[in-house]
Coordinates of C-alpha atoms (C1' of nucleotides) in Angstrom, one line a residue:
Chain A
M209 CA 133.8 103.4 56.9
G210 CA 130.5 105.2 57.8
T211 CA 127.0 104.1 57.3
R212 CA 126.2 100.7 55.7
Y213 CA 122.7 101.7 54.8
K214 CA 122.0 101.4 51.1
G215 CA 119.5 103.8 49.7
T216 CA 119.0 106.4 47.0
E217 CA 121.9 108.7 46.1
K218 CA 120.2 111.6 47.8
E219 CA 119.7 109.7 51.1
M220 CA 123.4 108.3 51.0
T221 CA 124.8 111.8 50.4
A222 CA 122.7 113.2 53.2
L223 CA 123.7 110.6 55.6
N224 CA 127.3 110.7 54.7
T225 CA 127.5 114.4 55.0
F226 CA 125.8 114.5 58.3
L227 CA 128.0 111.6 59.7
K228 CA 131.2 113.4 58.5
L229 CA 130.1 116.7 59.9
V230 CA 129.4 115.3 63.3
R231 CA 132.6 113.2 63.3
A232 CA 134.8 116.1 62.3
A233 CA 133.3 118.3 65.1
E234 CA 133.5 115.5 67.8
S235 CA 137.1 114.5 67.0
T236 CA 138.4 118.0 66.8
L237 CA 136.6 119.0 70.0
S238 CA 138.0 116.0 71.8
R239 CA 141.5 117.0 70.9
V240 CA 141.0 120.7 71.8
N241 CA 139.3 119.8 75.1
A242 CA 142.4 117.8 76.0
S243 CA 144.2 121.2 76.3
L244 CA 141.8 122.0 79.2
S245 CA 142.3 118.9 81.2
K246 CA 145.5 120.2 82.9
S247 CA 143.4 123.0 84.5
N248 CA 140.6 120.5 85.5
L249 CA 138.2 122.4 83.3
T250 CA 135.4 120.8 81.4
E251 CA 134.4 122.0 78.0
S252 CA 131.2 123.6 79.5
Q253 CA 133.1 125.2 82.2
Y254 CA 135.7 126.6 79.8
A255 CA 132.9 128.0 77.6
I256 CA 131.4 129.8 80.5
L257 CA 134.7 131.3 81.5
D258 CA 135.3 132.3 77.8
A259 CA 132.1 134.0 77.5
L260 CA 132.4 136.0 80.8
Y261 CA 136.0 137.0 79.9
H262 CA 135.4 138.1 76.4
I263 CA 131.9 139.6 76.8
G264 CA 131.7 140.5 80.5
P265 CA 129.1 139.6 83.3
L266 CA 126.1 137.9 82.0
F267 CA 122.8 136.6 83.2
Q268 CA 122.5 132.8 83.5
K269 CA 119.7 133.1 81.0
D270 CA 121.9 134.6 78.4
L271 CA 124.7 132.1 79.1
G272 CA 122.3 129.3 78.4
N273 CA 121.1 131.0 75.1
K274 CA 124.7 131.6 74.0
L275 CA 125.9 128.1 74.8
L276 CA 122.7 126.3 73.6
K277 CA 122.2 124.7 77.0
T278 CA 119.2 124.3 79.2
G279 CA 118.7 126.3 82.4
G280 CA 119.1 123.3 84.7
N281 CA 122.5 122.6 83.1
I282 CA 123.7 126.2 83.5
T283 CA 122.7 126.2 87.1
L284 CA 124.9 123.1 87.8
V285 CA 127.9 124.2 85.9
I286 CA 127.8 127.5 87.6
D287 CA 127.5 125.7 90.9
N288 CA 130.6 123.9 90.2
L289 CA 132.5 126.9 89.0
E290 CA 131.3 128.9 92.1
K291 CA 132.6 126.1 94.4
R292 CA 136.1 126.7 92.9
S293 CA 135.5 130.5 93.4
L294 CA 136.0 131.0 89.6
V295 CA 132.7 132.9 89.3
I296 CA 130.2 134.5 91.6
R297 CA 126.5 134.9 91.4
E298 CA 125.1 138.4 92.1
R299 CA 121.4 138.9 92.6
R300 CA 120.2 141.9 90.4
A301 CA 118.6 144.6 92.4
Q302 CA 116.2 145.9 89.8
D303 CA 114.8 142.5 89.1
R304 CA 115.5 139.9 91.7
R305 CA 114.7 137.0 89.4
Y306 CA 118.1 137.5 87.6
F307 CA 121.5 136.4 88.7
T308 CA 124.4 138.2 87.2
I309 CA 127.5 135.9 86.8
H310 CA 130.8 137.5 87.3
L311 CA 134.2 136.2 86.7
T312 CA 136.4 136.4 89.9
K313 CA 140.0 137.3 90.1
Q314 CA 140.9 133.7 90.2
G315 CA 138.6 132.9 87.3
K316 CA 140.1 135.6 85.2
S317 CA 143.6 134.6 86.0
L318 CA 142.9 130.8 85.4
F319 CA 141.3 131.8 82.0
Q320 CA 144.3 133.8 81.1
K321 CA 146.5 130.9 82.0
V322 CA 144.6 128.4 79.9
F323 CA 143.6 130.4 76.9
P324 CA 146.9 130.4 75.0
G325 CA 147.1 126.7 75.0
Y326 CA 143.5 126.4 73.9
L327 CA 144.1 128.9 71.0
K328 CA 147.1 127.0 70.1
S329 CA 145.3 123.7 69.8
V330 CA 142.4 125.3 67.8
I331 CA 144.9 126.7 65.5
A332 CA 146.7 123.3 65.1
E333 CA 143.4 121.7 64.2
M334 CA 142.2 124.4 61.8
Q335 CA 145.6 124.6 60.0
K336 CA 144.8 121.3 58.4
L337 CA 142.8 123.5 56.0
S338 CA 144.1 126.4 53.9
K339 CA 142.7 129.9 54.7
T340 CA 140.4 129.6 51.6
D341 CA 139.1 126.3 52.7
Q342 CA 138.5 127.4 56.2
V343 CA 136.4 130.3 54.8
E344 CA 134.5 127.9 52.6
L345 CA 133.8 125.7 55.6
Q346 CA 132.5 128.6 57.5
R347 CA 130.1 129.4 54.8
L348 CA 128.8 125.9 54.7
C349 CA 128.5 125.6 58.4
K350 CA 126.6 128.9 58.6
V351 CA 124.0 127.6 56.2
I352 CA 123.8 124.2 58.0
G353 CA 123.4 125.9 61.4
L354 CA 120.4 127.9 60.3
T355 CA 117.2 126.9 62.1
P356 CA 114.5 126.0 59.6
I357 CA 111.5 128.2 59.2
N358 CA 109.1 127.1 62.1
T359 CA 106.0 126.2 60.2
K360 CA 103.8 125.3 63.0
K361 CA 102.3 127.6 65.6
Chain B
M300 CA 128.1 136.6 66.9
G301 CA 130.8 134.2 67.9
T302 CA 134.0 135.0 69.7
R303 CA 134.9 138.5 70.9
Y304 CA 138.6 137.8 71.1
K305 CA 140.7 140.1 69.1
G306 CA 143.9 138.5 67.8
T307 CA 145.7 138.1 64.5
E308 CA 143.8 137.2 61.3
K309 CA 145.0 133.7 61.4
E310 CA 143.9 133.3 64.9
M311 CA 140.6 134.8 64.2
T312 CA 140.0 132.6 61.3
A313 CA 140.8 129.5 63.1
L314 CA 138.6 130.3 66.2
N315 CA 135.7 131.4 63.9
T316 CA 136.0 128.2 61.7
F317 CA 136.2 125.9 64.8
L318 CA 133.2 127.7 66.4
K319 CA 131.1 127.5 63.3
L320 CA 132.0 123.9 62.8
V321 CA 131.0 122.9 66.3
R322 CA 127.9 124.9 66.3
A323 CA 126.7 123.5 63.1
A324 CA 127.2 120.0 64.1
E325 CA 125.5 120.5 67.6
S326 CA 122.5 122.3 66.3
T327 CA 122.0 119.9 63.5
L328 CA 122.4 117.1 65.9
S329 CA 119.8 118.5 68.3
R330 CA 117.2 118.7 65.7
V331 CA 117.9 115.2 64.3
N332 CA 118.0 113.8 67.9
A333 CA 114.5 115.2 68.4
S334 CA 113.2 112.6 66.0
L335 CA 114.3 110.0 68.4
S336 CA 112.6 111.2 71.5
K337 CA 109.2 109.7 70.5
S338 CA 110.8 106.2 71.0
N339 CA 112.6 107.2 74.1
L340 CA 115.9 106.5 72.5
T341 CA 118.9 108.6 73.3
E342 CA 121.5 109.5 70.6
S343 CA 123.9 106.8 72.0
Q344 CA 121.3 104.2 72.1
Y345 CA 120.3 104.9 68.6
A346 CA 123.9 104.8 67.4
I347 CA 124.3 101.4 68.9
L348 CA 121.1 100.0 67.4
D349 CA 122.0 101.6 64.0
A350 CA 125.5 99.8 64.0
L351 CA 124.1 96.6 65.0
Y352 CA 121.3 96.7 62.5
H353 CA 123.5 97.8 59.6
I354 CA 126.6 95.9 60.4
G355 CA 125.5 93.0 62.5
P356 CA 126.5 91.6 66.0
L357 CA 129.6 93.4 67.4
F358 CA 131.9 93.1 70.5
Q359 CA 131.4 95.9 73.1
K360 CA 135.0 96.8 72.2
D361 CA 134.3 97.3 68.5
L362 CA 131.2 99.3 69.3
G363 CA 133.3 101.6 71.5
N364 CA 135.9 102.1 68.8
K365 CA 133.2 102.7 66.2
L366 CA 131.3 105.3 68.2
L367 CA 134.4 106.8 69.7
K368 CA 133.2 106.2 73.3
T369 CA 135.0 104.7 76.3
G370 CA 134.5 101.2 77.6
G371 CA 132.6 102.2 80.7
N372 CA 130.2 104.2 78.7
I373 CA 129.4 101.4 76.3
T374 CA 128.8 99.1 79.3
L375 CA 126.2 101.4 80.7
V376 CA 124.4 102.2 77.4
I377 CA 124.3 98.5 76.7
D378 CA 122.9 97.9 80.2
N379 CA 120.1 100.3 79.5
L380 CA 119.3 98.9 76.1
E381 CA 119.3 95.4 77.6
K382 CA 116.9 96.3 80.3
R383 CA 114.5 97.2 77.5
S384 CA 115.2 94.0 75.8
L385 CA 116.4 95.7 72.6
V386 CA 119.8 94.0 72.7
I387 CA 121.3 91.0 74.4
R388 CA 124.9 90.2 75.6
E389 CA 126.2 86.8 74.6
R390 CA 129.5 85.7 76.1
R391 CA 131.9 84.4 73.5
A392 CA 132.9 80.8 73.9
Q393 CA 136.4 80.9 72.3
D394 CA 137.4 83.9 74.4
R395 CA 135.3 84.6 77.5
R396 CA 136.6 88.1 77.8
Y397 CA 134.3 89.2 74.9
F398 CA 130.7 89.9 74.8
T399 CA 128.9 89.8 71.5
I400 CA 126.0 92.2 71.3
H401 CA 123.1 91.1 69.4
L402 CA 120.0 93.0 68.3
T403 CA 116.8 91.3 69.5
K404 CA 113.6 90.9 67.6
Q405 CA 112.2 94.0 69.6
G406 CA 115.4 96.0 68.9
K407 CA 115.3 95.3 65.2
S408 CA 111.6 96.2 65.0
L409 CA 112.0 99.3 67.0
F410 CA 114.9 100.4 64.7
Q411 CA 112.9 99.8 61.6
K412 CA 110.2 102.0 63.1
V413 CA 112.5 104.8 64.0
F414 CA 114.9 104.8 61.0
P415 CA 112.6 106.3 58.4
G416 CA 111.9 109.5 60.5
Y417 CA 115.6 109.8 61.3
L418 CA 116.6 109.5 57.7
K419 CA 114.0 112.1 56.9
S420 CA 115.2 114.6 59.5
V421 CA 118.8 114.1 58.3
I422 CA 117.8 114.8 54.8
A423 CA 115.8 117.8 55.8
E424 CA 118.9 119.2 57.5
M425 CA 121.3 118.4 54.7
Q426 CA 119.1 119.7 51.9
K427 CA 119.9 123.2 53.1
L428 CA 123.0 122.6 50.9
S429 CA 123.2 121.6 47.3
K430 CA 124.6 118.3 46.3
T431 CA 127.8 119.9 45.2
D432 CA 128.1 121.8 48.5
Q433 CA 127.4 118.6 50.5
V434 CA 130.3 116.9 48.7
E435 CA 132.6 119.9 49.3
L436 CA 131.5 119.7 53.0
Q437 CA 132.5 116.1 53.1
R438 CA 135.7 116.8 51.7
L439 CA 136.6 119.6 54.3
C440 CA 135.3 117.5 57.3
K441 CA 137.4 114.5 56.2
V442 CA 140.4 116.6 56.4
I443 CA 139.4 118.2 59.7
G444 CA 138.6 114.8 61.1
L445 CA 142.0 113.4 60.5
T446 CA 144.1 112.6 63.6
P447 CA 147.4 114.5 63.4
I448 CA 150.5 112.3 63.2
N449 CA 151.3 111.2 66.6
T450 CA 154.8 112.6 67.2
K451 CA 155.4 111.4 70.7
K452 CA 155.9 107.8 72.0
Chain C
dA184 C1' 94.1 144.9 94.4
dT185 C1' 93.8 140.5 93.2
dA186 C1' 94.1 136.8 89.8
dA187 C1' 96.5 134.9 86.1
dT188 C1' 100.5 134.8 83.5
dT189 C1' 105.2 134.9 82.3
dG190 C1' 110.0 134.3 83.3
dA191 C1' 114.4 133.1 85.9
dA192 C1' 116.4 129.9 88.5
dT193 C1' 116.4 125.5 91.1
dT194 C1' 115.6 120.7 92.0
dT195 C1' 114.9 116.0 90.8
dA196 C1' 115.3 111.9 88.0
dA197 C1' 117.1 109.6 84.3
dT198 C1' 120.9 109.0 81.1
dA199 C1' 125.4 109.9 79.5
dT200 C1' 130.4 110.6 79.7
dT201 C1' 135.1 110.0 81.1
dC202 C1' 138.8 108.4 84.1
dA203 C1' 140.8 105.4 87.3
dA204 C1' 140.7 101.1 89.6
dT205 C1' 139.4 96.4 89.5
dA206 C1' 138.2 91.7 88.1
dA207 C1' 138.4 88.1 84.8
dA208 C1' 140.2 85.8 81.0
dT209 C1' 143.7 84.9 77.7
dA210 C1' 148.4 85.2 75.7
dG211 C1' 153.3 85.0 75.9
dC212 C1' 157.3 83.5 77.7
dC213 C1' 160.9 81.1 80.5
Chain D
dG26 C1' 153.3 74.6 84.0
dG27 C1' 153.3 78.7 86.2
dC28 C1' 154.3 83.8 86.3
dT29 C1' 153.6 88.0 83.9
dA30 C1' 151.6 91.2 80.8
dT31 C1' 147.8 92.4 78.0
dT32 C1' 143.0 92.7 76.9
dT33 C1' 138.0 93.0 77.8
dA34 C1' 134.5 94.3 80.7
dT35 C1' 132.6 96.2 85.0
dT36 C1' 132.4 99.5 88.7
dG37 C1' 132.5 104.0 91.2
dA38 C1' 133.1 108.8 91.5
dA39 C1' 132.6 113.2 89.3
dT40 C1' 130.6 116.1 85.9
dA41 C1' 127.3 116.9 82.3
dT42 C1' 122.8 116.9 80.1
dT43 C1' 117.9 117.2 79.4
dA44 C1' 113.0 117.3 80.6
dA45 C1' 109.7 118.1 83.9
dA46 C1' 108.1 119.9 88.2
dT47 C1' 108.6 123.6 91.5
dT48 C1' 109.5 128.1 93.6
dC49 C1' 109.9 132.8 93.5
dA50 C1' 109.6 137.4 91.3
dA51 C1' 107.5 140.5 88.2
dT52 C1' 104.0 141.9 85.0
dT53 C1' 99.5 142.0 82.9
dA54 C1' 94.6 141.7 82.9
dT55 C1' 90.4 142.3 85.1

DNA sequence: ATAATTGAATTTAATATTCAATAAATAGCC
DNA sequence: GGCTATTTATTGAATATTAAATTCAATTAT
């Protein structure tokens, strides 16, 4: 299973680690996302509702940064959520370049309906590891996630 | 950083681990994928070229299984690769439901051009961890990636 | 105050992704 | 041999995603 490339040990280890990391994230994610399908929420839509619910109203800009998505993408996903009246855009008075995104009553209520199942499926996935191993995985992922020092410019 | 939800320790640990795992994979992936943009290859396109190069000709079905993608998706990505003459479809004589996908000369040559930079960026990412930590991460990811026993049906 | 710049959001074009429906080919069975 | 079910691939609709170009608002520099 995995890569068939034959290289040095260092290369093989790196490719293997990378592949397993990505596979683990994708397969877990696909199972967790399945818990959202009943509510016709996509992963991106859920992530936005989650952020708004747990943090409060946010600018589109901040949502993009938080979810590591581009501005154009956030625009579209917010559009789709707004069509279903799950969120609303509010133009900011002090600086009219900004839109504050608010969860509506319906959005809040849908999130509350969906969250328990989501949490349950996350727990089911993560329980494959002991508490100790989960903490260890967190440590390793934190290192991996770090952006390298930007050497140019 | 991360989730603002306040729950039991078990819930918090699971949510945190899940979030960090997904973040680590996504951020690493986005940096590695940047090495593909010069050749105008998307992640999916690269993955297909990689599989064909290192394994050999494959049926679309097998590509889909290997890359964990749906049939419809594979059809489209192969279409796009075929437009650029990087792969060709060959209908199988014994069973005409199958298409065997072959790498063309151009596809092989493009892959050989792209692979070193890809490998280099994977190594750069994974070198944030010691060899020991990489092996440990592989172990944890292997457990996480396991599909739970299918209890129904 | 005007010009240039920065910053937020949108739009557009291209690709990806899934799901559901369909078509085409084969396999299994009676 | 001819129906039926299964399997492979394609298509279409909906959503996602990015990058680049554009618009509009605010700020900075001259």
